[in-house]
Amino acid sequence: MITRRDILKLGGLTLSVMLMPDGYRILKAQEVPKRYAPNLWLNLSRDNYLTVFVNKSEMGQGVYTGLPMIVAEELDFPWERVRVRPAPAGKPYVDPKMGIQLTGGSTSVRNMYETLRLVGASMREMLVSSASKSLGVPREKISAKGGYIRVGEKSYAYGEFVDLAMKEPIPSKPRLKEEREFVYIGKSLPRLDVPEKVEGKALFGIDVFEEGMVYAVVERPPYFGAKPMKVQVEEAKKLPEVVDIFPISTGVAVCAQSFWACQKARERLRVEWSESFVKGWDDGDFERYFMQKLREKGDVVKVLGSPQRSFEESPIKIEEVYIQPYLYHATMEPMTCLAWVKKDECVVYAPTQSQTWTLEVAKRISGLPESRIKVITTYLGGGFGRKANVEFVAEALEISKRLGKPVKLIYTREDDIKSGYFRPYSATLLRVGADKEGNLKTLSFKIAVQPLLGGRASVEGVENIPYSIPNLYVERVDVELPVSSWFWRSVGSTHNAFSVETIIDRVAHASKKDPVELRLSLLRENPVARRVVQTAAERAGWGKPKMGEAMGIAYHFSFGSHVCHVAEVSLDKKTGQIKVHRVVTVIDVGPVVVHPDLIRSQVEGSVAMGLSMALKEQVKFKGGGVENTNFHTYGLLTADEMPQVEVHILTSKRPMGGVGEPALPPTAPAVANALLWGYGIKVNRLPMTPEYIKTLL
Amino acid sequence: MVKEFSLRINGKSYKVRAFEDEPLLWVIRERLRLTGTKFGCGMGVCGACTVLVDRKTTRSCLLPVKDAVGKEITTVEGIPSNHPLKKAWIEHQVPQCGYCQTGQLMEAYALLLENPKPTRQQIVERLSSHLCRCGTYNRIIRAVEAVSRGGKA
Ligand code: FES
Ligand code: FES
């Protein structure tokens, strides 16, 4: 565990980056004014190790590798000597462009790229200047490469100059490398987190211990929106190792010396819960409610041309209603947190995606000032947005405060599913109109969904659609329900890419137009996107399936990246079972490819999650609560269902795009479109389970 | 109900107090703090908790500790770092979040003990009982295939 104070004591050359009103400032550690706080720390030690303190959560996306390699590039430093540590939470580690410390929105490399290069380059120049002085050699005769200062035949480790370098001024305009000078950027360096993950030594949230700690589980209401009214604890308290049982804001906390004692005790617990609006609701009730909401007037977000009239006058008109379910994040590591609220100090170890919100709940619950709170980010056993919601941290804090002891809270899988914060349910009404040649002239979109990001997520990917459509209408109806909803990898694009991309193919199908051709013409004003679609079609061998019976294509722009998938699919008409054999995918990430293999693995993972959502996933309701209880009733994609995935990466001159999310949204529509062309099946809801598909045959 | 048990894990002896019906998983990872073995579902569905008991893969979340007494238990910590499987996992950069990986690796390890040269089909079948939310399946299969071809496990 490292704190800000520890960083200042490290010795060697320590630089920090601070966001000031006029932009970034690079400062030496000791120059950091007391009340100001930098955004990032880097330390080059006397024994020639570079430690980068990264202000992002490593949840599998490779940020512990991607960010340090950018610094190491400009510093020109050997990769084997680079180490990475999580930065302590607090004002110093706020993401400069987001204003809070949060890992999400596929932003990590995007936001930090320039800053990391500058600071690496600054360090390098300071080393060169100090070497020049101490060796009495002009700067031009010195090169700094691979962690060594070289003068003629002689070479000296960077570490030899760190103390002197600390006295050098920070260069105002350090020279950055030309692209052709890159030694790391563009290469797939080995990930820094992989060896300890393979050994079982990586510390996840669930792997933390504290002397004298108590375990806790929380018994949760059987339906959303309820609170515990009456709790009978006598029987439960008789068990060995049980410490205490009491209601908290989200349920009833059961605390014991072991996790298993908590579990046994909760079986003997009797809780009466308060009433709630959704008590008694089953799946059908949700569908009726959302369909009713879809008929209400909402907020009109965008109007281009005259959508109403042009739709009515269109020779080809298609209207469709889409229903998409709540989805569960299913991080393999459930929510878990170790918290300790003491009188004058508060410590939190958490697999959190948001250090800022974690700090906020710690302040609120402990009542202590920020300077008395330590937040330590562990590895995250999956995040996908879920772990940016810190209610689980708040629960651990609340329990610890009451007991005055360190508390390790563990959600069972059943608790984790029940706890909600799902990708919201949605009902979408789409109307599209085209001329006889299949030229799409009108797209009218109306969605009823629980709003995220103040409603922006509801219309994500539609309001900013890259297609040239002269008549566009976008409306959203905000739904409020006690079922908690939250960011789920790719957020609003998950539902909108599905509805929009499948209806595009319905137009193509109705007018006998090739869906690739239709997309290329819709993207006539967007050459970058056109090239993505074109390349995907070429690489996949469009029109000639190799492994499956049918092919489908889908394209979507989100998180700054363009992605197009071509899926090869077969359907067993007897069983309704879909098999996806191969997905060829093209992603355009903008100007640079920092680490190609990280992009590939993120895309492979997004396709897997996208297929899982397309074919299997649905949170089901019974009595107003979640009917699925564990992975046997909330199935995820398995190895035998995983297609071959071929990833092609393109670059273009434009702002940098993200890679963690944008490949997910086009997955489900690519599969659905293959069903349309191959089997004439019109899918308008997810998941495409065999039972559902059979009803369409 | 809480009793002392003697366990043999990775060739070492441990004495530990636990409930008789407490799953081996919780004894290993929380009471003995060998945290490489993970909790995912607690009902035998995800594979995160996979260990070897007398050289057979076992979902430790389902095995009461009393039934593990007198048996030889192997966890990921007991597989040497230079084992071809661990090396292949690094070579193919398999893990993303990494949470499911130790269970996957133990399953592959057991498979290779039983059959040093499994076919791709056999590998896929065997590992399909393990969940990976990050979607690393193709890399896992490639890593195991590489070792299978190497035939050194
Ligand atoms: S935790 Fe044992 S199989 Fe999932
Ligand atoms: S690597 Fe994250 S669950 Fe498998």
JSON list of C-alpha atoms in Angstrom, two decimals, chain A residues 270-388:
[
{"chain": "A", "resi": 270, "resn": "ARG", "atom": "CA", "xyz": [-36.55, -14.22, 9.50]},
{"chain": "A", "resi": 271, "resn": "VAL", "atom": "CA", "xyz": [-37.08, -10.86, 7.83]},
{"chain": "A", "resi": 272, "resn": "GLU", "atom": "CA", "xyz": [-40.28, -9.01, 6.98]},
{"chain": "A", "resi": 273, "resn": "TRP", "atom": "CA", "xyz": [-39.95, -6.54, 4.11]},
{"chain": "A", "resi": 274, "resn": "SER", "atom": "CA", "xyz": [-41.82, -3.35, 3.32]},
{"chain": "A", "resi": 275, "resn": "GLU", "atom": "CA", "xyz": [-44.15, -3.06, 0.33]},
{"chain": "A", "resi": 276, "resn": "SER", "atom": "CA", "xyz": [-43.01, -1.77, -3.05]},
{"chain": "A", "resi": 277, "resn": "PHE", "atom": "CA", "xyz": [-44.47, -0.51, -6.32]},
{"chain": "A", "resi": 278, "resn": "VAL", "atom": "CA", "xyz": [-43.16, -3.49, -8.30]},
{"chain": "A", "resi": 279, "resn": "LYS", "atom": "CA", "xyz": [-43.99, -6.17, -5.76]},
{"chain": "A", "resi": 280, "resn": "GLY", "atom": "CA", "xyz": [-45.69, -9.01, -7.60]},
{"chain": "A", "resi": 281, "resn": "TRP", "atom": "CA", "xyz": [-44.46, -7.96, -11.06]},
{"chain": "A", "resi": 282, "resn": "ASP", "atom": "CA", "xyz": [-43.50, -10.72, -13.50]},
{"chain": "A", "resi": 283, "resn": "ASP", "atom": "CA", "xyz": [-41.85, -10.38, -16.92]},
{"chain": "A", "resi": 284, "resn": "GLY", "atom": "CA", "xyz": [-45.19, -9.71, -18.60]},
{"chain": "A", "resi": 285, "resn": "ASP", "atom": "CA", "xyz": [-45.92, -6.83, -16.25]},
{"chain": "A", "resi": 286, "resn": "PHE", "atom": "CA", "xyz": [-42.67, -5.14, -17.21]},
{"chain": "A", "resi": 287, "resn": "GLU", "atom": "CA", "xyz": [-43.44, -5.54, -20.88]},
{"chain": "A", "resi": 288, "resn": "ARG", "atom": "CA", "xyz": [-46.94, -4.08, -20.46]},
{"chain": "A", "resi": 289, "resn": "TYR", "atom": "CA", "xyz": [-45.57, -1.17, -18.45]},
{"chain": "A", "resi": 290, "resn": "PHE", "atom": "CA", "xyz": [-42.88, -0.31, -20.97]},
{"chain": "A", "resi": 291, "resn": "MET", "atom": "CA", "xyz": [-45.29, -0.63, -23.90]},
{"chain": "A", "resi": 292, "resn": "GLN", "atom": "CA", "xyz": [-47.62, 1.76, -22.15]},
{"chain": "A", "resi": 293, "resn": "LYS", "atom": "CA", "xyz": [-44.73, 4.16, -21.54]},
{"chain": "A", "resi": 294, "resn": "LEU", "atom": "CA", "xyz": [-43.79, 3.93, -25.20]},
{"chain": "A", "resi": 295, "resn": "ARG", "atom": "CA", "xyz": [-47.19, 5.40, -26.07]},
{"chain": "A", "resi": 296, "resn": "GLU", "atom": "CA", "xyz": [-46.69, 8.39, -23.79]},
{"chain": "A", "resi": 297, "resn": "LYS", "atom": "CA", "xyz": [-45.18, 11.66, -24.90]},
{"chain": "A", "resi": 298, "resn": "GLY", "atom": "CA", "xyz": [-41.49, 11.96, -24.20]},
{"chain": "A", "resi": 299, "resn": "ASP", "atom": "CA", "xyz": [-38.64, 14.38, -24.91]},
{"chain": "A", "resi": 300, "resn": "VAL", "atom": "CA", "xyz": [-37.89, 15.01, -28.55]},
{"chain": "A", "resi": 301, "resn": "VAL", "atom": "CA", "xyz": [-34.11, 14.94, -28.76]},
{"chain": "A", "resi": 302, "resn": "LYS", "atom": "CA", "xyz": [-33.59, 15.56, -32.45]},
{"chain": "A", "resi": 303, "resn": "VAL", "atom": "CA", "xyz": [-35.53, 16.32, -35.62]},
{"chain": "A", "resi": 304, "resn": "LEU", "atom": "CA", "xyz": [-34.00, 16.58, -39.08]},
{"chain": "A", "resi": 305, "resn": "GLY", "atom": "CA", "xyz": [-36.13, 17.26, -42.19]},
{"chain": "A", "resi": 306, "resn": "SER", "atom": "CA", "xyz": [-39.77, 16.25, -41.93]},
{"chain": "A", "resi": 307, "resn": "PRO", "atom": "CA", "xyz": [-39.77, 12.69, -40.65]},
{"chain": "A", "resi": 308, "resn": "GLN", "atom": "CA", "xyz": [-43.52, 12.30, -40.25]},
{"chain": "A", "resi": 309, "resn": "ARG", "atom": "CA", "xyz": [-44.45, 13.33, -43.78]},
{"chain": "A", "resi": 310, "resn": "SER", "atom": "CA", "xyz": [-41.57, 11.58, -45.49]},
{"chain": "A", "resi": 311, "resn": "PHE", "atom": "CA", "xyz": [-42.41, 8.34, -43.65]},
{"chain": "A", "resi": 312, "resn": "GLU", "atom": "CA", "xyz": [-46.03, 8.46, -44.76]},
{"chain": "A", "resi": 313, "resn": "GLU", "atom": "CA", "xyz": [-45.03, 9.14, -48.33]},
{"chain": "A", "resi": 314, "resn": "SER", "atom": "CA", "xyz": [-42.37, 6.42, -48.51]},
{"chain": "A", "resi": 315, "resn": "PRO", "atom": "CA", "xyz": [-43.06, 3.55, -50.92]},
{"chain": "A", "resi": 316, "resn": "ILE", "atom": "CA", "xyz": [-41.24, 1.21, -48.52]},
{"chain": "A", "resi": 317, "resn": "LYS", "atom": "CA", "xyz": [-42.33, 1.57, -44.91]},
{"chain": "A", "resi": 318, "resn": "ILE", "atom": "CA", "xyz": [-41.24, -0.62, -42.06]},
{"chain": "A", "resi": 319, "resn": "GLU", "atom": "CA", "xyz": [-42.38, -0.30, -38.49]},
{"chain": "A", "resi": 320, "resn": "GLU", "atom": "CA", "xyz": [-41.16, -2.44, -35.64]},
{"chain": "A", "resi": 321, "resn": "VAL", "atom": "CA", "xyz": [-41.24, -2.55, -31.86]},
{"chain": "A", "resi": 322, "resn": "TYR", "atom": "CA", "xyz": [-38.23, -3.96, -30.07]},
{"chain": "A", "resi": 323, "resn": "ILE", "atom": "CA", "xyz": [-38.13, -5.30, -26.54]},
{"chain": "A", "resi": 324, "resn": "GLN", "atom": "CA", "xyz": [-34.78, -5.77, -24.82]},
{"chain": "A", "resi": 325, "resn": "PRO", "atom": "CA", "xyz": [-34.38, -7.10, -21.28]},
{"chain": "A", "resi": 326, "resn": "TYR", "atom": "CA", "xyz": [-32.50, -6.04, -18.19]},
{"chain": "A", "resi": 327, "resn": "LEU", "atom": "CA", "xyz": [-28.96, -7.46, -18.26]},
{"chain": "A", "resi": 328, "resn": "TYR", "atom": "CA", "xyz": [-26.71, -8.48, -15.42]},
{"chain": "A", "resi": 329, "resn": "HIS", "atom": "CA", "xyz": [-22.99, -7.63, -15.47]},
{"chain": "A", "resi": 330, "resn": "ALA", "atom": "CA", "xyz": [-21.91, -10.99, -14.08]},
{"chain": "A", "resi": 331, "resn": "THR", "atom": "CA", "xyz": [-18.39, -9.98, -13.17]},
{"chain": "A", "resi": 332, "resn": "MET", "atom": "CA", "xyz": [-16.73, -13.25, -12.20]},
{"chain": "A", "resi": 333, "resn": "GLU", "atom": "CA", "xyz": [-15.61, -11.63, -8.97]},
{"chain": "A", "resi": 334, "resn": "PRO", "atom": "CA", "xyz": [-18.81, -10.62, -7.21]},
{"chain": "A", "resi": 335, "resn": "MET", "atom": "CA", "xyz": [-19.06, -7.32, -5.34]},
{"chain": "A", "resi": 336, "resn": "THR", "atom": "CA", "xyz": [-16.76, -7.38, -2.35]},
{"chain": "A", "resi": 337, "resn": "CYS", "atom": "CA", "xyz": [-15.01, -4.83, -0.17]},
{"chain": "A", "resi": 338, "resn": "LEU", "atom": "CA", "xyz": [-12.90, -4.61, 2.96]},
{"chain": "A", "resi": 339, "resn": "ALA", "atom": "CA", "xyz": [-13.60, -1.47, 4.97]},
{"chain": "A", "resi": 340, "resn": "TRP", "atom": "CA", "xyz": [-12.41, -0.26, 8.33]},
{"chain": "A", "resi": 341, "resn": "VAL", "atom": "CA", "xyz": [-13.89, 2.82, 9.92]},
{"chain": "A", "resi": 342, "resn": "LYS", "atom": "CA", "xyz": [-11.81, 3.79, 12.94]},
{"chain": "A", "resi": 343, "resn": "LYS", "atom": "CA", "xyz": [-12.19, 6.84, 15.15]},
{"chain": "A", "resi": 344, "resn": "ASP", "atom": "CA", "xyz": [-9.68, 8.97, 13.31]},
{"chain": "A", "resi": 345, "resn": "GLU", "atom": "CA", "xyz": [-9.02, 7.00, 10.16]},
{"chain": "A", "resi": 346, "resn": "CYS", "atom": "CA", "xyz": [-10.85, 5.08, 7.47]},
{"chain": "A", "resi": 347, "resn": "VAL", "atom": "CA", "xyz": [-9.35, 2.46, 5.18]},
{"chain": "A", "resi": 348, "resn": "VAL", "atom": "CA", "xyz": [-11.06, 0.93, 2.16]},
{"chain": "A", "resi": 349, "resn": "TYR", "atom": "CA", "xyz": [-9.74, -1.84, -0.07]},
{"chain": "A", "resi": 350, "resn": "ALA", "atom": "CA", "xyz": [-12.03, -2.17, -3.02]},
{"chain": "A", "resi": 351, "resn": "PRO", "atom": "CA", "xyz": [-12.17, -3.49, -6.56]},
{"chain": "A", "resi": 352, "resn": "THR", "atom": "CA", "xyz": [-13.68, -0.20, -7.62]},
{"chain": "A", "resi": 353, "resn": "GLN", "atom": "CA", "xyz": [-14.00, 1.49, -10.99]},
{"chain": "A", "resi": 354, "resn": "SER", "atom": "CA", "xyz": [-14.48, 4.84, -9.32]},
{"chain": "A", "resi": 355, "resn": "GLN", "atom": "CA", "xyz": [-12.01, 5.98, -6.71]},
{"chain": "A", "resi": 356, "resn": "THR", "atom": "CA", "xyz": [-13.76, 9.34, -6.50]},
{"chain": "A", "resi": 357, "resn": "TRP", "atom": "CA", "xyz": [-17.18, 7.93, -5.65]},
{"chain": "A", "resi": 358, "resn": "THR", "atom": "CA", "xyz": [-15.54, 5.45, -3.28]},
{"chain": "A", "resi": 359, "resn": "LEU", "atom": "CA", "xyz": [-13.89, 8.31, -1.48]},
{"chain": "A", "resi": 360, "resn": "GLU", "atom": "CA", "xyz": [-17.17, 10.19, -1.36]},
{"chain": "A", "resi": 361, "resn": "VAL", "atom": "CA", "xyz": [-19.08, 7.38, 0.32]},
{"chain": "A", "resi": 362, "resn": "ALA", "atom": "CA", "xyz": [-16.17, 6.88, 2.71]},
{"chain": "A", "resi": 363, "resn": "LYS", "atom": "CA", "xyz": [-16.34, 10.55, 3.68]},
{"chain": "A", "resi": 364, "resn": "ARG", "atom": "CA", "xyz": [-20.09, 10.47, 4.05]},
{"chain": "A", "resi": 365, "resn": "ILE", "atom": "CA", "xyz": [-20.26, 7.32, 6.15]},
{"chain": "A", "resi": 366, "resn": "SER", "atom": "CA", "xyz": [-17.15, 7.72, 8.29]},
{"chain": "A", "resi": 367, "resn": "GLY", "atom": "CA", "xyz": [-17.70, 11.44, 8.81]},
{"chain": "A", "resi": 368, "resn": "LEU", "atom": "CA", "xyz": [-13.94, 11.91, 8.44]},
{"chain": "A", "resi": 369, "resn": "PRO", "atom": "CA", "xyz": [-12.16, 14.43, 6.21]},
{"chain": "A", "resi": 370, "resn": "GLU", "atom": "CA", "xyz": [-10.48, 13.29, 3.02]},
{"chain": "A", "resi": 371, "resn": "SER", "atom": "CA", "xyz": [-7.02, 13.48, 4.55]},
{"chain": "A", "resi": 372, "resn": "ARG", "atom": "CA", "xyz": [-7.99, 10.71, 7.02]},
{"chain": "A", "resi": 373, "resn": "ILE", "atom": "CA", "xyz": [-9.24, 8.32, 4.35]},
{"chain": "A", "resi": 374, "resn": "LYS", "atom": "CA", "xyz": [-7.22, 5.79, 2.39]},
{"chain": "A", "resi": 375, "resn": "VAL", "atom": "CA", "xyz": [-8.71, 4.05, -0.61]},
{"chain": "A", "resi": 376, "resn": "ILE", "atom": "CA", "xyz": [-6.68, 1.20, -2.05]},
{"chain": "A", "resi": 377, "resn": "THR", "atom": "CA", "xyz": [-7.77, -0.13, -5.43]},
{"chain": "A", "resi": 378, "resn": "THR", "atom": "CA", "xyz": [-7.19, -3.85, -5.84]},
{"chain": "A", "resi": 379, "resn": "TYR", "atom": "CA", "xyz": [-7.33, -5.74, -9.11]},
{"chain": "A", "resi": 380, "resn": "LEU", "atom": "CA", "xyz": [-10.90, -6.01, -10.33]},
{"chain": "A", "resi": 381, "resn": "GLY", "atom": "CA", "xyz": [-12.21, -9.46, -11.20]},
{"chain": "A", "resi": 382, "resn": "GLY", "atom": "CA", "xyz": [-14.19, -7.87, -14.02]},
{"chain": "A", "resi": 383, "resn": "GLY", "atom": "CA", "xyz": [-15.91, -4.49, -13.97]},
{"chain": "A", "resi": 384, "resn": "PHE", "atom": "CA", "xyz": [-17.98, -3.79, -17.12]},
{"chain": "A", "resi": 385, "resn": "GLY", "atom": "CA", "xyz": [-19.38, -0.69, -15.46]},
{"chain": "A", "resi": 386, "resn": "ARG", "atom": "CA", "xyz": [-20.86, -2.45, -12.43]},
{"chain": "A", "resi": 387, "resn": "LYS", "atom": "CA", "xyz": [-17.99, -1.66, -10.10]},
{"chain": "A", "resi": 388, "resn": "ALA", "atom": "CA", "xyz": [-18.31, 2.06, -10.75]}
]
